[in-house]
mmCIF file of C-alpha atoms in Angstrom:
data_model
loop_
_atom_site.group_PDB
_atom_site.id
_atom_site.type_symbol
_atom_site.label_atom_id
_atom_site.label_comp_id
_atom_site.label_asym_id
_atom_site.label_seq_id
_atom_site.Cartn_x
_atom_site.Cartn_y
_atom_site.Cartn_z
ATOM 1 C CA GLU A 22 -0.140 -0.065 -0.089
ATOM 2 C CA ARG A 23 1.501 3.414 -1.109
ATOM 3 C CA GLU A 24 0.574 6.910 -0.404
ATOM 4 C CA PHE A 25 -0.002 9.237 -3.698
ATOM 5 C CA GLN A 26 -0.397 12.996 -3.650
ATOM 6 C CA ILE A 27 -3.205 14.378 -6.070
ATOM 7 C CA ILE A 28 -1.954 17.166 -8.276
ATOM 8 C CA SER A 29 -4.414 17.797 -10.453
ATOM 9 C CA GLU A 30 -8.236 17.576 -10.591
ATOM 10 C CA GLU A 31 -10.338 15.140 -12.685
ATOM 11 C CA ASP A 32 -9.938 15.287 -16.575
ATOM 12 C CA GLU A 33 -12.749 14.675 -19.147
ATOM 13 C CA ASN A 34 -11.997 10.928 -18.686
ATOM 14 C CA GLY A 35 -12.507 11.049 -14.772
ATOM 15 C CA GLN A 36 -8.728 10.638 -14.177
ATOM 16 C CA LEU A 37 -6.647 12.042 -12.066
ATOM 17 C CA LEU A 38 -2.961 13.148 -12.125
ATOM 18 C CA VAL A 39 -1.094 11.818 -8.686
ATOM 19 C CA SER A 40 2.577 11.828 -7.863
ATOM 20 C CA VAL A 41 4.662 9.457 -5.314
ATOM 21 C CA ARG A 42 7.546 11.603 -5.751
ATOM 22 C CA ARG A 43 6.146 14.632 -4.087
ATOM 23 C CA ILE A 44 5.306 12.728 -1.177
ATOM 24 C CA GLU A 45 8.214 10.961 -0.861
ATOM 25 C CA TYR A 46 10.113 14.545 -1.294
ATOM 26 C CA ARG A 47 8.029 15.906 1.657
ATOM 27 C CA GLN A 48 8.745 12.807 3.730
ATOM 28 C CA ALA A 49 12.591 13.493 2.997
ATOM 29 C CA TRP A 50 12.283 16.802 4.286
ATOM 30 C CA ASP A 51 10.322 16.203 7.336
ATOM 31 C CA LYS A 52 13.060 13.776 8.066
ATOM 32 C CA VAL A 53 16.039 16.316 7.586
ATOM 33 C CA VAL A 54 13.928 18.730 9.734
ATOM 34 C CA ALA A 55 13.856 16.064 12.416
ATOM 35 C CA LYS A 56 17.616 15.083 12.292
ATOM 36 C CA ARG A 57 18.389 19.114 12.463
ATOM 37 C CA ASP A 58 16.364 19.343 15.330
ATOM 38 C CA THR A 59 18.099 16.564 17.414
ATOM 39 C CA ASP A 60 21.665 18.306 15.962
ATOM 40 C CA GLU A 61 22.600 14.369 15.357
ATOM 41 C CA VAL A 62 25.715 13.151 13.624
ATOM 42 C CA PHE A 63 24.663 11.153 10.506
ATOM 43 C CA ASP A 64 26.442 9.708 7.617
ATOM 44 C CA ALA A 65 26.220 10.462 3.976
ATOM 45 C CA GLU A 66 27.455 9.790 0.619
ATOM 46 C CA CYS A 67 29.170 12.062 -1.627
ATOM 47 C CA VAL A 68 27.800 12.218 -5.170
ATOM 48 C CA SER A 69 29.871 15.125 -6.859
ATOM 49 C CA VAL A 70 32.489 17.623 -6.057
ATOM 50 C CA ASN A 71 32.927 21.105 -7.345
ATOM 51 C CA ARG A 72 35.110 23.936 -6.529
ATOM 52 C CA GLY A 73 33.719 25.157 -3.869
ATOM 53 C CA GLY A 74 33.037 21.999 -2.030
ATOM 54 C CA ALA A 75 31.205 18.626 -2.559
ATOM 55 C CA ILE A 76 27.355 17.559 -2.727
ATOM 56 C CA PHE A 77 26.099 14.720 -0.388
ATOM 57 C CA LEU A 78 22.709 12.863 -0.628
ATOM 58 C CA VAL A 79 20.990 13.227 2.728
ATOM 59 C CA GLU A 80 17.667 11.231 2.897
ATOM 60 C CA GLY A 81 17.595 11.463 -1.031
ATOM 61 C CA LEU A 82 17.949 15.438 -0.890
ATOM 62 C CA ARG A 83 21.035 17.349 -2.114
ATOM 63 C CA ALA A 84 23.304 18.975 0.428
ATOM 64 C CA PHE A 85 26.072 20.984 -0.011
ATOM 65 C CA LEU A 86 29.399 20.351 1.831
ATOM 66 C CA PRO A 87 31.686 23.810 1.706
ATOM 67 C CA GLY A 88 35.477 22.358 1.141
ATOM 68 C CA SER A 89 36.202 24.648 4.545
ATOM 69 C CA HIS A 90 34.068 22.199 6.440
ATOM 70 C CA LEU A 91 36.100 19.017 4.856
ATOM 71 C CA THR A 92 38.286 17.739 7.542
ATOM 72 C CA GLY A 93 42.007 16.602 6.692
ATOM 73 C CA ARG A 94 41.442 16.448 2.857
ATOM 74 C CA LEU A 95 40.583 18.553 -0.189
ATOM 75 C CA PRO A 96 37.321 17.880 -2.146
ATOM 76 C CA ASP A 97 38.575 16.243 -4.907
ATOM 77 C CA GLU A 98 37.056 13.410 -7.117
ATOM 78 C CA ASP A 99 38.483 10.726 -4.997
ATOM 79 C CA LEU A 100 35.776 11.809 -2.399
ATOM 80 C CA VAL A 101 32.918 11.087 -4.486
ATOM 81 C CA GLY A 102 31.168 7.479 -3.506
ATOM 82 C CA GLN A 103 32.644 7.962 -0.050
ATOM 83 C CA THR A 104 30.555 8.171 3.147
ATOM 84 C CA LEU A 105 31.687 10.691 5.690
ATOM 85 C CA PRO A 106 29.921 11.546 9.013
ATOM 86 C CA LEU A 107 27.796 15.199 8.787
ATOM 87 C CA LYS A 108 26.031 17.745 10.751
ATOM 88 C CA PHE A 109 23.690 20.496 9.521
ATOM 89 C CA LEU A 110 24.808 23.549 9.061
ATOM 90 C CA GLU A 111 21.916 25.134 7.593
ATOM 91 C CA VAL A 112 18.538 23.922 6.940
ATOM 92 C CA ASN A 113 16.030 25.923 4.611
ATOM 93 C CA GLN A 114 13.025 24.180 3.266
ATOM 94 C CA GLU A 115 11.623 27.251 1.534
ATOM 95 C CA ASP A 116 14.827 28.044 -0.180
ATOM 96 C CA ASN A 117 15.359 23.978 -0.644
ATOM 97 C CA LYS A 118 18.898 24.645 0.745
ATOM 98 C CA LEU A 119 20.920 22.150 2.936
ATOM 99 C CA VAL A 120 24.496 22.806 4.120
ATOM 100 C CA VAL A 121 26.476 20.394 6.046
ATOM 101 C CA SER A 122 29.797 20.231 7.933
ATOM 102 C CA ASN A 123 31.937 17.168 8.053
ATOM 103 C CA ARG A 124 34.340 19.345 10.500
ATOM 104 C CA ARG A 125 31.888 19.842 12.951
ATOM 105 C CA ALA A 126 30.862 16.470 13.017
ATOM 106 C CA VAL A 127 34.461 15.003 13.410
ATOM 107 C CA VAL A 128 35.049 17.819 16.018
ATOM 108 C CA GLU A 129 32.199 17.072 18.282
ATOM 109 C CA THR A 130 32.902 13.125 18.032
ATOM 110 C CA GLN A 131 36.792 13.498 18.769
ATOM 111 C CA MET A 132 36.344 16.112 21.625
ATOM 112 C CA GLU A 133 33.973 13.910 23.507
ATOM 113 C CA SER A 134 37.242 11.385 24.132
ATOM 114 C CA LEU A 135 39.708 14.274 24.920
ATOM 115 C CA SER A 136 40.873 15.319 28.212
ATOM 116 C CA ARG A 137 43.512 17.898 29.670
ATOM 117 C CA GLY A 138 47.191 15.983 30.056
ATOM 118 C CA ASP A 139 46.311 13.722 27.107
ATOM 119 C CA VAL A 140 49.577 13.452 24.808
ATOM 120 C CA ILE A 141 48.782 13.204 21.350
ATOM 121 C CA ASP A 142 50.005 13.043 17.739
ATOM 122 C CA GLY A 143 49.856 15.896 15.985
ATOM 123 C CA LEU A 144 50.940 17.515 12.358
ATOM 124 C CA VAL A 145 51.807 20.970 12.083
ATOM 125 C CA LYS A 146 49.761 22.708 9.237
ATOM 126 C CA ALA A 147 50.795 26.403 9.351
ATOM 127 C CA LEU A 148 53.248 28.928 11.360
ATOM 128 C CA LYS A 149 52.227 31.998 12.823
ATOM 129 C CA PRO A 150 53.912 34.930 14.654
ATOM 130 C CA TYR A 151 52.091 33.931 17.484
ATOM 131 C CA GLY A 152 52.566 29.989 17.145
ATOM 132 C CA ALA A 153 51.774 26.967 15.410
ATOM 133 C CA PHE A 154 48.371 25.345 14.304
ATOM 134 C CA VAL A 155 48.705 21.707 14.730
ATOM 135 C CA GLU A 156 46.329 19.108 13.071
ATOM 136 C CA VAL A 157 45.298 16.576 15.959
ATOM 137 C CA GLY A 158 42.568 13.792 15.138
ATOM 138 C CA GLY A 159 41.236 16.006 12.147
ATOM 139 C CA MET A 160 40.813 19.133 14.305
ATOM 140 C CA SER A 161 43.099 22.207 14.527
ATOM 141 C CA GLY A 162 44.742 23.191 17.829
ATOM 142 C CA LEU A 163 47.056 26.254 18.503
ATOM 143 C CA LEU A 164 50.500 25.534 19.781
ATOM 144 C CA HIS A 165 50.986 29.002 21.389
ATOM 145 C CA ILE A 166 54.952 30.024 20.893
ATOM 146 C CA SER A 167 55.043 30.340 24.666
ATOM 147 C CA GLN A 168 53.955 26.630 25.067
ATOM 148 C CA ILE A 169 56.675 25.212 22.784
ATOM 149 C CA SER A 170 59.594 25.371 25.127
ATOM 150 C CA MET A 171 61.220 26.506 28.543
ATOM 151 C CA ASP A 172 63.541 28.380 26.905
ATOM 152 C CA ARG A 173 62.767 31.613 24.567
ATOM 153 C CA ILE A 174 62.211 30.897 20.913
ATOM 154 C CA ASN A 175 63.733 33.650 18.312
ATOM 155 C CA ASP A 176 62.919 31.831 15.480
ATOM 156 C CA LEU A 177 60.020 29.492 15.124
ATOM 157 C CA GLU A 178 60.940 28.031 11.677
ATOM 158 C CA ALA A 179 63.962 26.806 13.325
ATOM 159 C CA VAL A 180 61.756 24.517 15.504
ATOM 160 C CA LEU A 181 58.786 23.750 13.545
ATOM 161 C CA GLN A 182 57.953 23.352 9.828
ATOM 162 C CA PRO A 183 54.663 22.788 8.145
ATOM 163 C CA GLY A 184 54.158 19.031 7.672
ATOM 164 C CA GLN A 185 56.028 18.000 10.616
ATOM 165 C CA LYS A 186 55.001 15.275 12.895
ATOM 166 C CA ILE A 187 55.029 16.281 16.690
ATOM 167 C CA LYS A 188 53.731 14.652 20.194
ATOM 168 C CA CYS A 189 51.935 17.431 22.211
ATOM 169 C CA MET A 190 50.066 17.842 25.146
ATOM 170 C CA ILE A 191 46.177 19.158 25.325
ATOM 171 C CA ILE A 192 46.418 21.625 28.127
ATOM 172 C CA ASP A 193 43.092 23.359 27.736
ATOM 173 C CA HIS A 194 39.957 22.743 25.168
ATOM 174 C CA ASP A 195 36.574 24.177 24.620
ATOM 175 C CA LYS A 196 34.586 21.326 23.497
ATOM 176 C CA ALA A 197 31.394 23.484 22.501
ATOM 177 C CA ASN A 198 33.395 25.528 19.758
ATOM 178 C CA GLY A 199 36.231 22.655 19.077
ATOM 179 C CA ARG A 200 39.269 24.755 20.178
ATOM 180 C CA ILE A 201 42.136 23.014 21.462
ATOM 181 C CA ALA A 202 45.103 24.475 23.406
ATOM 182 C CA LEU A 203 48.423 22.364 22.920
ATOM 183 C CA SER A 204 51.842 22.309 24.293
ATOM 184 C CA THR A 205 55.331 20.639 24.306
ATOM 185 C CA LYS A 206 56.985 22.678 26.981
ATOM 186 C CA THR A 207 55.366 20.296 29.088
ATOM 187 C CA LEU A 208 56.990 17.089 27.596
ATOM 188 C CA GLU A 209 60.547 18.666 27.642
ATOM 189 C CA PRO A 210 62.793 16.221 29.865
ATOM 190 C CA GLU A 211 64.889 19.620 30.473
ATOM 191 C CA PRO A 212 64.406 23.181 29.405
ATOM 192 C CA GLY A 213 65.181 23.890 26.132
ATOM 193 C CA ASP A 214 64.993 20.486 24.902
ATOM 194 C CA MET A 215 62.339 21.264 21.915
ATOM 195 C CA ILE A 216 65.088 23.364 20.552
ATOM 196 C CA ARG A 217 68.217 21.428 21.155
ATOM 197 C CA ASP A 218 66.795 17.848 20.736
ATOM 198 C CA PRO A 219 63.117 17.729 19.931
ATOM 199 C CA GLU A 220 63.337 13.946 18.912
ATOM 200 C CA ARG A 221 64.344 13.315 22.742
ATOM 201 C CA VAL A 222 61.053 15.137 23.872
ATOM 202 C CA TYR A 223 58.899 13.225 21.393
ATOM 203 C CA GLU A 224 60.373 9.861 22.660
ATOM 204 C CA MET A 225 60.037 10.436 26.027
ATOM 205 C CA ALA A 226 56.836 12.366 25.805
ATOM 206 C CA GLU A 227 54.426 9.858 27.806
ATOM 207 C CA GLU A 228 57.044 9.265 30.868
ATOM 208 C CA THR A 229 57.702 13.073 30.988
ATOM 209 C CA ALA A 230 53.727 13.836 30.893
ATOM 210 C CA LYS A 231 53.565 11.356 33.743
ATOM 211 C CA VAL A 232 56.010 13.336 35.915
ATOM 212 C CA TYR A 233 54.507 16.360 34.959
ATOM 213 C CA LEU A 234 50.896 15.679 35.793
ATOM 214 C CA GLU A 235 52.097 13.950 38.985
ATOM 215 C CA ARG A 236 53.912 17.220 39.751
ATOM 216 C CA GLN A 237 50.625 19.232 38.808
ATOM 217 C CA GLU A 238 48.840 17.246 41.414
ATOM 218 C CA GLN A 239 51.044 17.435 44.384
ATOM 219 C CA GLU A 240 51.430 21.302 43.805
ATOM 220 C CA ARG A 241 47.339 21.391 43.447
ATOM 221 C CA LYS A 242 47.102 19.711 46.722
ATOM 222 C CA LYS A 243 49.580 21.896 48.445
ATOM 223 C CA ARG A 244 47.460 25.114 47.315
ATOM 224 C CA GLU A 245 44.449 23.168 48.715
ATOM 225 C CA GLU A 246 46.104 22.463 52.131
ATOM 226 C CA SER A 247 47.616 26.245 51.796
ATOM 227 C CA ALA A 248 43.883 27.684 51.475
ATOM 228 C CA LYS A 249 42.618 25.355 53.891
ATOM 229 C CA ASP A 250 44.998 26.283 56.801
ATOM 230 C CA ILE A 251 44.313 30.235 55.767
ATOM 231 C CA VAL A 252 40.389 29.599 56.494
ATOM 232 C CA LEU A 253 41.476 27.485 59.616
ATOM 233 C CA GLY A 254 43.660 30.169 60.691
ATOM 234 C CA LEU A 255 40.988 32.997 59.740
ATOM 235 C CA GLY A 256 38.440 31.187 62.246
ATOM 236 C CA ASP A 257 40.649 30.976 65.197
ATOM 237 C CA ALA A 258 41.344 34.711 64.969
ATOM 238 C CA LEU A 259 37.662 35.568 64.536
ATOM 239 C CA ASP A 260 37.176 33.457 67.759
ATOM 240 C CA GLU A 261 39.774 35.386 69.557
ATOM 241 C CA LEU A 262 38.375 38.807 68.308
ATOM 242 C CA THR A 263 34.720 37.790 69.010
ATOM 243 C CA GLY A 264 35.855 36.632 72.887
ATOM 244 C CA ASP A 265 37.904 39.777 73.729
ATOM 245 C CA SER A 266 34.526 41.791 72.362
ATOM 246 C CA ALA A 267 32.488 39.742 74.529
ATOM 247 C CA GLU A 268 34.916 40.372 77.672
ATOM 248 C CA ASP A 269 34.934 43.932 77.016
ATOM 249 C CA SER A 270 31.103 44.504 76.746
ATOM 250 C CA SER A 271 30.880 42.566 80.033
ATOM 251 C CA ASP A 272 33.570 44.789 81.831
ATOM 252 C CA ASN A 273 31.672 47.640 80.515
ATOM 253 C CA LEU A 274 28.077 46.341 81.933
ATOM 254 C CA ASP A 275 29.745 45.687 85.421
ATOM 255 C CA SER A 276 31.413 49.244 85.313
ATOM 256 C CA ILE A 277 27.773 51.111 84.757
ATOM 257 C CA LEU A 278 25.781 48.615 86.973
ATOM 258 C CA SER A 279 28.259 49.223 89.946
ATOM 259 C CA GLU A 280 27.857 53.334 89.667
#
């Protein structure tokens, strides 16, 4: 049993013109809107590429993937026929417009498994005066120049180059916006090793990271103990002050009553 949409009145022979395609089209949009509302990650197949990006089929509808939202590769002919995870950027049924993002889907999936202190592999993508952008797990993270080495870096290009594979530690992340802050100086066995001997840094990365995190935990506990001592000391001081005030008040009252 199938549904049909009547698209014309009866003709002179009493026949109606009906359409199955229009029903399927409306149902496809209903499914797309439901995906948009739940903001879920879904898989779709690439059917063509162009200069601006690629076209994917989502519930039978054509959706545009901008090249800037394709993670880790360019929208070339090799992409056709491949299935990628996607999320919606725009759903406009009135204008028959669907825009999707592979980067957003990958970032949200990857970010769920990342934590501060994790040591991960990365690929240097670009150098800037303030640091390097490093691709990690299909995402772009910032390795700020102040986080590369304990020693001062005068020439960034002498330490890092685009296309270079490195190891780094996640020191902060913004899961909502897919931003990651990275560090290699936390992995230096000795200050300045990233400048003098970066391979030693990468070889000992996990071991050095463990020592660094243990030291950070010890310092955190010391700060908590210090804060606790301050609070306890403040409490004792307040108790003494309250006691002195009570004694003064009692002496004043006795003086008044004896007059």
